[in-house]
PDB file of C-alpha atoms in Angstrom:
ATOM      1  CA  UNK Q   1      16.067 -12.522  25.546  1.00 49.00           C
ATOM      2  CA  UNK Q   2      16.060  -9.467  22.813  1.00 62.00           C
ATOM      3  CA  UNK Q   3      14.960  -6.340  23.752  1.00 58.00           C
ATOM      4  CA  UNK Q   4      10.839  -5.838  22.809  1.00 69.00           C
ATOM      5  CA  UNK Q   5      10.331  -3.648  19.787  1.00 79.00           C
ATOM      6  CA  UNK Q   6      10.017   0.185  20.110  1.00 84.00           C
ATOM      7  CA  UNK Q   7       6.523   0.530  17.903  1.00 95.00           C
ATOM      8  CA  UNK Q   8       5.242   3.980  16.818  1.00 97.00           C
ATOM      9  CA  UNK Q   9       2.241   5.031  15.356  1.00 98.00           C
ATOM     10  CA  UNK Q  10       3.222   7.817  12.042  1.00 99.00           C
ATOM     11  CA  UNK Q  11       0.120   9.950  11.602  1.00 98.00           C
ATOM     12  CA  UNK Q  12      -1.302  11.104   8.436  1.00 98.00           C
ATOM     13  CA  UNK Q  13      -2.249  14.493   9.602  1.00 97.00           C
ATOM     14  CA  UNK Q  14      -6.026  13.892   9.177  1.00 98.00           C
ATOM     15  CA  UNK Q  15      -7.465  13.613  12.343  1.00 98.00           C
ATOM     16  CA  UNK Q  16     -10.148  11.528  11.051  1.00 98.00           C
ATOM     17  CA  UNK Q  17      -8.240   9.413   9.319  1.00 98.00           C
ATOM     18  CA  UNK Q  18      -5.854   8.790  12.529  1.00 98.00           C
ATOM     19  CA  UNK Q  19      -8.302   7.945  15.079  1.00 96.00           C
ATOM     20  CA  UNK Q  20     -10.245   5.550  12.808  1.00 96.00           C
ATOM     21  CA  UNK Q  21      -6.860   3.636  12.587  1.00 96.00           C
ATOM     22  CA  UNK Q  22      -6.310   3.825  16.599  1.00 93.00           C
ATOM     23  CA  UNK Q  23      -3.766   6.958  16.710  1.00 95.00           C
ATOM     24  CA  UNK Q  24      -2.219   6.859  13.720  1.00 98.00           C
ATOM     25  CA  UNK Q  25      -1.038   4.065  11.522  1.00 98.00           C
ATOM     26  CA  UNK Q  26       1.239   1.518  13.409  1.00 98.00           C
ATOM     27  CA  UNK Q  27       4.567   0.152  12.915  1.00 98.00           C
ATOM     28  CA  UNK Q  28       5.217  -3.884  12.839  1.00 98.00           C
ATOM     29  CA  UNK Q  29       1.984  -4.676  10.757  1.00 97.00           C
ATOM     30  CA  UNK Q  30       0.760  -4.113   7.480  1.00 97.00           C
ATOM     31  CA  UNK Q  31      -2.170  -2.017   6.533  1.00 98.00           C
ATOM     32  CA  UNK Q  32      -3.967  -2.149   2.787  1.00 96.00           C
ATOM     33  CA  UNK Q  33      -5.396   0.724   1.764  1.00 97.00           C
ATOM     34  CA  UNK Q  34      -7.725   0.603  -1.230  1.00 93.00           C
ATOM     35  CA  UNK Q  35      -9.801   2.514  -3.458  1.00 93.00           C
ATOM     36  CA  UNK Q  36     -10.591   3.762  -7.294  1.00 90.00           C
ATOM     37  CA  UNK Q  37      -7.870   5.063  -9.149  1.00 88.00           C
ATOM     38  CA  UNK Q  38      -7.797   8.905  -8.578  1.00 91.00           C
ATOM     39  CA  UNK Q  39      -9.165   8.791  -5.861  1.00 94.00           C
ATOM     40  CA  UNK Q  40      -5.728   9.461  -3.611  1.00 96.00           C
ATOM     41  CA  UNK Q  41      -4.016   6.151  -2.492  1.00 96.00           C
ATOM     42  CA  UNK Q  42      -0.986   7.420  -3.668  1.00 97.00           C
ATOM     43  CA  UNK Q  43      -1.356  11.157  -1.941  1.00 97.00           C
ATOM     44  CA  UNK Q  44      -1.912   9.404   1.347  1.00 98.00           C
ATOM     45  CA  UNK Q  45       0.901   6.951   0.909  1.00 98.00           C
ATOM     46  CA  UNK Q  46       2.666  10.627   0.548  1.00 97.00           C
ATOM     47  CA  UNK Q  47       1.571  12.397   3.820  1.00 97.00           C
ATOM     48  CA  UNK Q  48       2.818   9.243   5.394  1.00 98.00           C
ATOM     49  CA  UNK Q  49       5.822   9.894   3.728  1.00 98.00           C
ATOM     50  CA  UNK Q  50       6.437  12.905   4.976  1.00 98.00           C
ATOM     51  CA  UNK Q  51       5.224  12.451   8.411  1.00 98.00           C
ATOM     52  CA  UNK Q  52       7.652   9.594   9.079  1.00 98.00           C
ATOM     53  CA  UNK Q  53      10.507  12.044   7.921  1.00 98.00           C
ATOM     54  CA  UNK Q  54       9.781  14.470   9.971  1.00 98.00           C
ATOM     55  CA  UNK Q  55       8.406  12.799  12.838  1.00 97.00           C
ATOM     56  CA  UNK Q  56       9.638  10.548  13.419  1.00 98.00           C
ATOM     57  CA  UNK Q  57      13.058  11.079  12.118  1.00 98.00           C
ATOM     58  CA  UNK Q  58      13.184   8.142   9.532  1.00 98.00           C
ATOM     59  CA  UNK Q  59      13.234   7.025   6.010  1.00 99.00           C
ATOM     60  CA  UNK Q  60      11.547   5.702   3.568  1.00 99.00           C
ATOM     61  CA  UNK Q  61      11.005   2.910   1.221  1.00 99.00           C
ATOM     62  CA  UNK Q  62       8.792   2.842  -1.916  1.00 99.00           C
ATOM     63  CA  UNK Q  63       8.410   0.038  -3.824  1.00 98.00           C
ATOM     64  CA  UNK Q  64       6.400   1.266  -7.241  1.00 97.00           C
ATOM     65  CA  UNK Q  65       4.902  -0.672  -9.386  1.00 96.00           C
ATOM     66  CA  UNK Q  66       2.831   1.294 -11.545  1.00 93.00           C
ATOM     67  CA  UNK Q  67       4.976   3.203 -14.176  1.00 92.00           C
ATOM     68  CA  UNK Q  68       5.705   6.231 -11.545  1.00 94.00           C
ATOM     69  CA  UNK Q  69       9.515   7.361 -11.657  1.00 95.00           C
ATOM     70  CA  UNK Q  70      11.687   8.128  -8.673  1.00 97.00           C
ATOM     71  CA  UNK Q  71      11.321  12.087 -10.381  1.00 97.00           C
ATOM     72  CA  UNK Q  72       7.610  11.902 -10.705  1.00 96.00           C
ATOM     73  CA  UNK Q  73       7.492  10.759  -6.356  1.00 96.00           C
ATOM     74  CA  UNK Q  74       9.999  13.692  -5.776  1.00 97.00           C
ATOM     75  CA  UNK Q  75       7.948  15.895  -7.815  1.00 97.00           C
ATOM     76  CA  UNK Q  76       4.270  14.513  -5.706  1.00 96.00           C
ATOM     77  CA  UNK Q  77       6.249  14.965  -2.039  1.00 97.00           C
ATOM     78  CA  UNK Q  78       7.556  18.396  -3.103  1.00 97.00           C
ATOM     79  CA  UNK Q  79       3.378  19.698  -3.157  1.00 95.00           C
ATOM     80  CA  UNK Q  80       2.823  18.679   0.455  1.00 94.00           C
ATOM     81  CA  UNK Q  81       6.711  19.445   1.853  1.00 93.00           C
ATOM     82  CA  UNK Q  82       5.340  23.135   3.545  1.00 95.00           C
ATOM     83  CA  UNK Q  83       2.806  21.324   4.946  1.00 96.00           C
ATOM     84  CA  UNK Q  84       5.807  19.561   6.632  1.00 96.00           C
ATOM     85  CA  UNK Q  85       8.544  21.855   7.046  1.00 96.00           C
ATOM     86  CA  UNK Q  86      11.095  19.712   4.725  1.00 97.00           C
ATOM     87  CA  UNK Q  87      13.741  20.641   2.109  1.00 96.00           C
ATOM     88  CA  UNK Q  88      13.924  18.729  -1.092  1.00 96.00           C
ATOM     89  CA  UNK Q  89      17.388  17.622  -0.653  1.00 97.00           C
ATOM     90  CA  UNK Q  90      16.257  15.889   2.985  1.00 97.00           C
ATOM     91  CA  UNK Q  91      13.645  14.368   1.070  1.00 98.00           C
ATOM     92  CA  UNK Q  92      15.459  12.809  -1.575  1.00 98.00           C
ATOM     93  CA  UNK Q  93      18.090  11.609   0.593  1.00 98.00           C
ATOM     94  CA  UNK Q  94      15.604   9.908   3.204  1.00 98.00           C
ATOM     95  CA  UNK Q  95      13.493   7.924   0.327  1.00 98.00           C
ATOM     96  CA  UNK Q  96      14.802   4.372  -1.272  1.00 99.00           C
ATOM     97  CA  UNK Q  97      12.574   3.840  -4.415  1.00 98.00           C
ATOM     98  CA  UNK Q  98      12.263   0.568  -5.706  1.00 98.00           C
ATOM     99  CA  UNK Q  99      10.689   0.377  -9.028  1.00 96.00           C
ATOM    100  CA  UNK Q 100       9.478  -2.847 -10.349  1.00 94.00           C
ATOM    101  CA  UNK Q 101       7.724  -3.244 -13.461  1.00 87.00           C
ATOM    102  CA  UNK Q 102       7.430  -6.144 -16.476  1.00 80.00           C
ATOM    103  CA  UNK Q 103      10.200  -6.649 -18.654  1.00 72.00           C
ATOM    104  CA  UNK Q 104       9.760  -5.533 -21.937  1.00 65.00           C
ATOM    105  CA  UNK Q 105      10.028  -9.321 -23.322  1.00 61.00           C
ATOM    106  CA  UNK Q 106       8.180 -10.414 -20.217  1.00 60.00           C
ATOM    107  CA  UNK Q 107      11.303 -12.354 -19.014  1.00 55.00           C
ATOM    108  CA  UNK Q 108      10.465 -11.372 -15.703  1.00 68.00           C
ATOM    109  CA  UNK Q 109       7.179 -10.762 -14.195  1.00 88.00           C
ATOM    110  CA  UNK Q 110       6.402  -7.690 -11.592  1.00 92.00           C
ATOM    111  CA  UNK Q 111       4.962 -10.371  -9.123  1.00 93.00           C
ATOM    112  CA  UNK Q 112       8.231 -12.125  -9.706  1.00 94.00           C
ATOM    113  CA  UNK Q 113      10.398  -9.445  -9.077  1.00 95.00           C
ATOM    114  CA  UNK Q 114       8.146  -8.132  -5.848  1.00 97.00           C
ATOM    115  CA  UNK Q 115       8.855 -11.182  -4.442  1.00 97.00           C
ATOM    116  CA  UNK Q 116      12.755 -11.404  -5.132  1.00 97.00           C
ATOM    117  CA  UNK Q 117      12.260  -8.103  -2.990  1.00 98.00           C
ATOM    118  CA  UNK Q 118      11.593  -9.823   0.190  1.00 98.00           C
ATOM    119  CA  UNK Q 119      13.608 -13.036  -0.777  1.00 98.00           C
ATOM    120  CA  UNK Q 120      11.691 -15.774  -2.620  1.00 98.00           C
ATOM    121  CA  UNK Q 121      12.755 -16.860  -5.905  1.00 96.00           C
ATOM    122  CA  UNK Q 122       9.596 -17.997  -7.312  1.00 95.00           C
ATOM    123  CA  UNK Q 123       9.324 -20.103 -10.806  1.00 93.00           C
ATOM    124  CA  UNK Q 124       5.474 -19.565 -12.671  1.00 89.00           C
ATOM    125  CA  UNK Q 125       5.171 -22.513 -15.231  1.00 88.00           C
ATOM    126  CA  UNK Q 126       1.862 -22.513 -17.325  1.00 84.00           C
ATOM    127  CA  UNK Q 127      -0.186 -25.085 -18.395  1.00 83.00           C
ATOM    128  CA  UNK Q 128       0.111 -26.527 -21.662  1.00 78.00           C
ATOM    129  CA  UNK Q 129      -3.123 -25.294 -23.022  1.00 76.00           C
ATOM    130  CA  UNK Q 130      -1.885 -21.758 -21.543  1.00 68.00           C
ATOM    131  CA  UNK Q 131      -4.939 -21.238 -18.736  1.00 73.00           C
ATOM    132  CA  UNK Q 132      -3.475 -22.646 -15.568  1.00 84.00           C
ATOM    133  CA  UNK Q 133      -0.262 -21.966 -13.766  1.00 86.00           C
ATOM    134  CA  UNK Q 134       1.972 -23.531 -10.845  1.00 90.00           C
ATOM    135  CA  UNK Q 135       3.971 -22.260  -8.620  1.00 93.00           C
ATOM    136  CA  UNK Q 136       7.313 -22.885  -7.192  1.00 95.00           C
ATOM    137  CA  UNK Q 137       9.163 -20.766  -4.306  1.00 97.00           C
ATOM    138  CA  UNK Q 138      13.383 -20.646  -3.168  1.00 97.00           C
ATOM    139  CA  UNK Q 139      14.553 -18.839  -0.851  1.00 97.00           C
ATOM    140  CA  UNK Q 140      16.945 -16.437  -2.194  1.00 97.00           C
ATOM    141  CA  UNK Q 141      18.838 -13.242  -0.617  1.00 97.00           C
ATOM    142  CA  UNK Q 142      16.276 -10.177  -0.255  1.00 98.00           C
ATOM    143  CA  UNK Q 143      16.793  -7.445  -2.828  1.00 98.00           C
ATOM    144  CA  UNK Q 144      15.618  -5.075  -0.623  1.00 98.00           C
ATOM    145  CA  UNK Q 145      18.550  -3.388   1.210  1.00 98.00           C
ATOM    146  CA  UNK Q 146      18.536  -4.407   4.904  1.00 98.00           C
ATOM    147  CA  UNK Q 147      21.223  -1.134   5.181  1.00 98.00           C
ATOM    148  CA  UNK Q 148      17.384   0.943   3.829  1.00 99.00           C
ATOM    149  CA  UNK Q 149      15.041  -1.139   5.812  1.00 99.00           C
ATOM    150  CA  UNK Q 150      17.459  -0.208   9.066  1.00 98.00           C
ATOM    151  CA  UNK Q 151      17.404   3.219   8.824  1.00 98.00           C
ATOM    152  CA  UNK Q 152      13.491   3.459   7.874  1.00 99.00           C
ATOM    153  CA  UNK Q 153      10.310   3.752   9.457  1.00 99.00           C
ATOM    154  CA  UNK Q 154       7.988   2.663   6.639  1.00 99.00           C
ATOM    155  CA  UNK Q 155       7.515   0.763   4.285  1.00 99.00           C
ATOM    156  CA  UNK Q 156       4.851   1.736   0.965  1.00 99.00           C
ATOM    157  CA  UNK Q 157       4.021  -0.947  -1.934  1.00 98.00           C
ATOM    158  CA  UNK Q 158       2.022   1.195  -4.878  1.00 97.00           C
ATOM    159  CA  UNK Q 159       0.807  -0.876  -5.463  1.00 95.00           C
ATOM    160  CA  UNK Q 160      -0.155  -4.736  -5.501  1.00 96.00           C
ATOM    161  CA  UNK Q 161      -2.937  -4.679  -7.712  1.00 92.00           C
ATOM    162  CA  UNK Q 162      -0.997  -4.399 -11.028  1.00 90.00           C
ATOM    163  CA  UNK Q 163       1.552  -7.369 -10.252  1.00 93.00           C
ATOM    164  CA  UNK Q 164      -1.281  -9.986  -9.976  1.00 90.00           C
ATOM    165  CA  UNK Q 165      -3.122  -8.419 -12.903  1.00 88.00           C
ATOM    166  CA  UNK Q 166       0.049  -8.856 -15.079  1.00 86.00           C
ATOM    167  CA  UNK Q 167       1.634 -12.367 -13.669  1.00 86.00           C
ATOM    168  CA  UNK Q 168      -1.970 -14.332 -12.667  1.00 83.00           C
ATOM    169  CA  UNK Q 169      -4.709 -12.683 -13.757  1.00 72.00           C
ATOM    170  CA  UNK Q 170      -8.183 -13.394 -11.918  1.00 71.00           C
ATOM    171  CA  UNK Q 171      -9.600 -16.044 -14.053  1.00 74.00           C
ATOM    172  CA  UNK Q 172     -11.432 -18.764 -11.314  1.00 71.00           C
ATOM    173  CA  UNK Q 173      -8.498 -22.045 -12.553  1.00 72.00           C
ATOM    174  CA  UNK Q 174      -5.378 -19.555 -10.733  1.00 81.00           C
ATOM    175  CA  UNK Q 175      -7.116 -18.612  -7.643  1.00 85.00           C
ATOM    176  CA  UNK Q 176      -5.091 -21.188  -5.909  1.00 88.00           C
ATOM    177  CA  UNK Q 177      -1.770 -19.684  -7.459  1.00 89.00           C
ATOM    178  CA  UNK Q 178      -2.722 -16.066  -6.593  1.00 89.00           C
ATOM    179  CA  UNK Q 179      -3.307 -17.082  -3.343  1.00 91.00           C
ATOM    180  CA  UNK Q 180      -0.225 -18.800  -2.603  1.00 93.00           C
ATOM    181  CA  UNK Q 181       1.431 -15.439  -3.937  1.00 94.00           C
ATOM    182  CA  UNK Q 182      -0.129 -13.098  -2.071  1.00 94.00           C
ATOM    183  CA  UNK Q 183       0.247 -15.462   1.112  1.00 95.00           C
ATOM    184  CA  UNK Q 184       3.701 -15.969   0.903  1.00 96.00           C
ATOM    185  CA  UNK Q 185       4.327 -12.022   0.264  1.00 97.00           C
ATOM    186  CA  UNK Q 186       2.403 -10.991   3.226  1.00 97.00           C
ATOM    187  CA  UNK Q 187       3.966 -13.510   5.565  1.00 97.00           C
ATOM    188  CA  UNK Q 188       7.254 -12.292   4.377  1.00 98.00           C
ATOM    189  CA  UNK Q 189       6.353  -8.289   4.745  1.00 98.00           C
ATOM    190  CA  UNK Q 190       4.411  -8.929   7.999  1.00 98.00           C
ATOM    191  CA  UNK Q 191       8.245 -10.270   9.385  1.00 97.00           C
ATOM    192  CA  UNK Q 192       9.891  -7.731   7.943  1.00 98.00           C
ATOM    193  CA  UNK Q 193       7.516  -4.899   9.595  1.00 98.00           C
ATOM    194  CA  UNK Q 194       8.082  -6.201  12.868  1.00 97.00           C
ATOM    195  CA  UNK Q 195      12.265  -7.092  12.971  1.00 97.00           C
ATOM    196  CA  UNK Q 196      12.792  -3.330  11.226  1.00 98.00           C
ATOM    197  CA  UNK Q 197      10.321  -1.810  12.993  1.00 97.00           C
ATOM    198  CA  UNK Q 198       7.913  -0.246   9.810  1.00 98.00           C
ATOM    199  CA  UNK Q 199       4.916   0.551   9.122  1.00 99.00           C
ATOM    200  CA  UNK Q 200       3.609  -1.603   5.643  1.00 99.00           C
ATOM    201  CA  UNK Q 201       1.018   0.381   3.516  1.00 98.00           C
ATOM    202  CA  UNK Q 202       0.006  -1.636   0.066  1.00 98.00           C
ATOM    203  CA  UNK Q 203      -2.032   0.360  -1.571  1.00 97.00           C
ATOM    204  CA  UNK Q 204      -4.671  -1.301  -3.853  1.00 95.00           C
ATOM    205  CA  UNK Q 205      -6.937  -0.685  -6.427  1.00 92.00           C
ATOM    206  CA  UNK Q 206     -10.867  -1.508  -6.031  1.00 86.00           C
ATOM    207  CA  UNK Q 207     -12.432  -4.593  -7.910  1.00 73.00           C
ATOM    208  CA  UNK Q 208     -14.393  -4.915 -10.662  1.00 60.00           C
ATOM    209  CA  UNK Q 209     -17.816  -6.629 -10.559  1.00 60.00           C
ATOM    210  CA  UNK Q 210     -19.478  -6.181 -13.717  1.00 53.00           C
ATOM    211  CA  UNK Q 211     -22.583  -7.465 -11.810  1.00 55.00           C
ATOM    212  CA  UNK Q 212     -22.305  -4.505  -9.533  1.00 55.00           C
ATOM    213  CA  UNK Q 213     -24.049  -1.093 -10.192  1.00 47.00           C
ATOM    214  CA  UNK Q 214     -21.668   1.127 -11.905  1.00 48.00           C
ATOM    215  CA  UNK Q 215     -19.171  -2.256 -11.752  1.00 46.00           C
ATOM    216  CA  UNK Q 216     -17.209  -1.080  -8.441  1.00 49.00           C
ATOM    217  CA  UNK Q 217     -17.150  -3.340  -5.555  1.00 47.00           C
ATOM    218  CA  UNK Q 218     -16.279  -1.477  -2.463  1.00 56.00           C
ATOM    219  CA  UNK Q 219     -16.118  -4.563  -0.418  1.00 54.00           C
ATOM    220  CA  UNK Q 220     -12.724  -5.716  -1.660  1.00 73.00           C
ATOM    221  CA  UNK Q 221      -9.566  -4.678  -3.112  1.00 82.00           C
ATOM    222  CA  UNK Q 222      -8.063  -6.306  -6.374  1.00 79.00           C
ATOM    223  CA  UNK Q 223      -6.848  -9.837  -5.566  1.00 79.00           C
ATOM    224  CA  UNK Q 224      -9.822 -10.887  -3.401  1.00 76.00           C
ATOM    225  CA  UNK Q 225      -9.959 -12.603  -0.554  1.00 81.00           C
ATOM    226  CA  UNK Q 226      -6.371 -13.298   0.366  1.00 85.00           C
ATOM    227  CA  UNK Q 227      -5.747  -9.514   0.530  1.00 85.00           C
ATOM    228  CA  UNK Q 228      -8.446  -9.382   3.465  1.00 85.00           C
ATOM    229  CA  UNK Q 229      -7.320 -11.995   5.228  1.00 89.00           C
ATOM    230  CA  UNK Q 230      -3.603 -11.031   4.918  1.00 92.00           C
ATOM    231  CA  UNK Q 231      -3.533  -7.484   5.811  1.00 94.00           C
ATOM    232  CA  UNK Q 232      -4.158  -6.318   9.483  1.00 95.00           C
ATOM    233  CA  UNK Q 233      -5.716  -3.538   9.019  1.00 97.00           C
ATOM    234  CA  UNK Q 234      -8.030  -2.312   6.113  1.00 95.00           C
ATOM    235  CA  UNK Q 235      -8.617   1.097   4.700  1.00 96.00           C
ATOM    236  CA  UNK Q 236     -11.063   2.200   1.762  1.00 95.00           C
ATOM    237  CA  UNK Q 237     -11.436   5.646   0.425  1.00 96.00           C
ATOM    238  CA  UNK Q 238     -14.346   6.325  -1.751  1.00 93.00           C
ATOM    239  CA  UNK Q 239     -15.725   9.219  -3.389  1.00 89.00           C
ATOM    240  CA  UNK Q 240     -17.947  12.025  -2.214  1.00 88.00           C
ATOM    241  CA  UNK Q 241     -21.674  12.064  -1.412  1.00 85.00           C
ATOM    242  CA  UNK Q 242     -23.668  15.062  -1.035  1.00 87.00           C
ATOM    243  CA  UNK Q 243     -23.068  15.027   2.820  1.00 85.00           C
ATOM    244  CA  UNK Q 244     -19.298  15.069   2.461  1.00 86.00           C
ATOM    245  CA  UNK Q 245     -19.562  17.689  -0.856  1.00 91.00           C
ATOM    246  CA  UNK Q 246     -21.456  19.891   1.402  1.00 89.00           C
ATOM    247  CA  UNK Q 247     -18.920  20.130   4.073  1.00 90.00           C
ATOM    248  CA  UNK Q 248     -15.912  20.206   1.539  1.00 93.00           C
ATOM    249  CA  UNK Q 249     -17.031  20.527  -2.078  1.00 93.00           C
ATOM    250  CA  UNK Q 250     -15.185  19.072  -5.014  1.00 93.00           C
ATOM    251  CA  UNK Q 251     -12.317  17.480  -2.690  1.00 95.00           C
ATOM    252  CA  UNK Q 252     -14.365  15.818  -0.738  1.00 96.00           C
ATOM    253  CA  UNK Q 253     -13.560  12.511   0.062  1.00 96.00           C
ATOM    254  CA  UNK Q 254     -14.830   9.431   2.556  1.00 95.00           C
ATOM    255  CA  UNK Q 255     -13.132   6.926   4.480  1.00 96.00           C
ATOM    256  CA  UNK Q 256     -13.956   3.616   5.808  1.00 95.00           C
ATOM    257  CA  UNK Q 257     -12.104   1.067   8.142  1.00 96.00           C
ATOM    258  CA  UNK Q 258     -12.945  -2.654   7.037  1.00 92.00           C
ATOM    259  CA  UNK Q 259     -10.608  -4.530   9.344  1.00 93.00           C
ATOM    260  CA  UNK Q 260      -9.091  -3.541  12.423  1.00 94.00           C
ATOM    261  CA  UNK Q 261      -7.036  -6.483  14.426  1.00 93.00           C
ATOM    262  CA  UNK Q 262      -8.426  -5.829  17.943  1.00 90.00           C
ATOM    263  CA  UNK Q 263     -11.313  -3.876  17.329  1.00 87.00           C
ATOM    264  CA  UNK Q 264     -14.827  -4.326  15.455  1.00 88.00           C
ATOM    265  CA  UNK Q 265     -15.632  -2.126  12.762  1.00 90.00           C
ATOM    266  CA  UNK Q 266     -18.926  -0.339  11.971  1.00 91.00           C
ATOM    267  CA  UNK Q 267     -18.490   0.245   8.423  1.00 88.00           C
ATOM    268  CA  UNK Q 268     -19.047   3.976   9.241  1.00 93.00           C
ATOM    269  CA  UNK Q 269     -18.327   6.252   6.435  1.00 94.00           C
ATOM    270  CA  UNK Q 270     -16.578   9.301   7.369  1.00 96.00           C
ATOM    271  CA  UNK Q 271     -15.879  13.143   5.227  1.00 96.00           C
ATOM    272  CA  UNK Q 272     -12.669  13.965   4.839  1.00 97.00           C
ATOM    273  CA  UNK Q 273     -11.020  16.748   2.770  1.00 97.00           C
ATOM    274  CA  UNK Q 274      -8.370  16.063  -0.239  1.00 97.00           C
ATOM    275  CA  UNK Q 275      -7.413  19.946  -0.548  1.00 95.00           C
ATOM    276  CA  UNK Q 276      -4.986  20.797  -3.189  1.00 93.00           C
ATOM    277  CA  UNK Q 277      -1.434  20.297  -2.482  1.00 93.00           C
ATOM    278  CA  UNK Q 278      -2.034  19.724   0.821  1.00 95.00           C
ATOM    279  CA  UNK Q 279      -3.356  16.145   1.232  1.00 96.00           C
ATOM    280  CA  UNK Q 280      -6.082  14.458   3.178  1.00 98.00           C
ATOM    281  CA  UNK Q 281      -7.260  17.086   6.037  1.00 98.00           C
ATOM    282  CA  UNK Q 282     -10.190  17.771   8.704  1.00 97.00           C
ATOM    283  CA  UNK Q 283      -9.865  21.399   7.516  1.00 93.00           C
ATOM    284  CA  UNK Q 284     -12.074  23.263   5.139  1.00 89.00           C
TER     285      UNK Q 284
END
C-alpha cells in the first residue's frame, strides 16, 4: 500500500480570501480563479507564489500563456517579496516558467502545446468549409519536468482562457471539441495535483454576454460550462461597490466562492483590499 499524501493548504495572506476557501487553498485539486482583466488574477496567482516559497518551503511552476516573460513574473514577485521576507535570487531559483504561446505561422496551437505539457499529443483537423473541428488525442511523454513538479508545491496556469480563444473559438458547432479539451486537460492536471502533491490555480478570464448589462457575465469563466464542472473549487473576483470603496477606496476589490467540493456556497460577496505592491489584504 503507498503511503497517503501529505496535503497542505498555501495561504494567500488575505484572511478573507483564506477562510472562504476552507484555510487556505489546498494541495491535490485544482482551483479556477476568474475575473475581468485587471482586476488581479495574476497578483493573486503571485501571493501564492510567494507563500508556497516561503511557507512552505517549495517551488513553483508557471505555465503562461498570455505574452508575460519569465523577466516581466520576476519583475511582478519582486513588488510583494518584503511582504514575504525573500531575496530575488531564492525567487528565481524556486520558479519553473513555462511559456506557451501560438507560433508565429500557427504551426502549433497554445491549446496544443498546453496539452503536450501534461502528455497528450492532440491532432485539430478542420472541416472543409473551415467552421467545425475534430479532435484526436496520443499519449505522449509530459513536457513538463517531473524533476520541477517534484520539488514544487504549486502549480499556476495564466491562463486558460486565451488557448481556447486561439485553437477553438466559442462558436456553438465546436462546443463538443472544446469540451473534450478542457476535459481531458483537467483530468490530466487533477492527477498530477494529487501524485506531486500541488496546488492547481488556472486563472481565467470572465465571459462575454453581449446580452448582459455592460456585456460581463459573472456567472462563468471563458470556456463555459466544462470549466465549472472541471475545477473543484471556484473563485471570482469582481470589482468594487460603494460598500467595499468605503472600507478601502480605489483598491477595493470583492470576492466570491462559486464552487466548493464539500461545502454549499452562498454566493456572498465579500471586500477585500488590492493595496499597492502588496497584494490582496484584510488591511486598510
Amino acid at each position: 500500500m503507498k503511503p497517503k499524501k501529505s496535503f497542505k493548504n498555501i495561504l494567500s495572506g488575505c484572511v478573507t480570501l483564506d477562510s472562504l476557501m476552507g484555510n487556505g487553498f489546498p494541495q491535490g485539486t485544482t482551483v479556477a480563479v476568474y475575473a475581468e482583466s485587471g482586476i488581479g488574477k495574476t497578483i493573486l496567482s503571485a501571493q501564492l507564489a510567494l507563500s508556497c516559497m516561503k511557507n512552505l518551503k517549495k517551488d513553483v511552476v508557471i505555465i503562461e500563456t498570455e505574452g508575460n516573460r519569465f523577466q516581466d513574473y520576476i519583475e511582478l514577485l519582486m513588488k510583494f517579496k518584503d511582504r514575504w521576507g525573500l531575496d530575488k535570487d531564492e525567487i528565481i531559483e524556486r520558479l519553473h516558467f513555462y511559456q506557451i504561446i501560438n507560433s508565429f505561422e500557427e504551426k502549433s496551437k497554445s491549446m496544443v502545446q498546453l496539452l503536450e505539457l501534461v502528455g497528450y499529443s492532440v491532432k485539430i483537423e478542420q472541416s472543409k468549409k473551415g467552421d467545425k473541428y475534430s479532435i484526436t488525442f496520443n499519449e505522449c511523454k509530459p513536457k513538463l519536468k517531473v524533476e520541477d513538479l517534484k520539488k514544487s508545491g504549486l502549480l499556476i496556469i495564466d491562463s486558460l482562457t486565451e488557448p481556447i480563444k486561439s485553437t477553438i473559438g466559442h462558436k456553438s458547432q465546436n462546443l463538443p471539441a472544446r469540451s473534450e479539451l478542457i476535459s481531458r486537460l483537467f483530468a490530466r492536471l487533477i492527477s498530477i495535483a494529487i501524485e506531486f502533491e500541488l496546488a492547481v490555480v488556472i486563472n481565467h478570464h470572465s465571459s462575454i454576454n453581449p446580452m448582459n448589462l455592460f456585456g460581463r457575465d459573472f456567472g462563468k469563466p471563458y470556456g463555459g460550462d466544462e470549466i465549472l464542472y472541471n475545477s473543484k473549487y471556484i473563485l471570482c473576483i469582481i470589482n468594487s461597490d460603494m460598500a467595499a470603496r468605503a472600507k478601502y477606496g480605489k483598491t477595493a476589490r470583492r470576492v466570491m466562492l462559486l464552487k466548493h467540493p464539500f461545502n454549499a456556497t452562498t454566493g456572498e460577496l465579500f471586500p477585500v483590499n488590492l493595496k499597492v505592491d502588496y497584494g490582496f489584504t484584510d488591511e486598510e
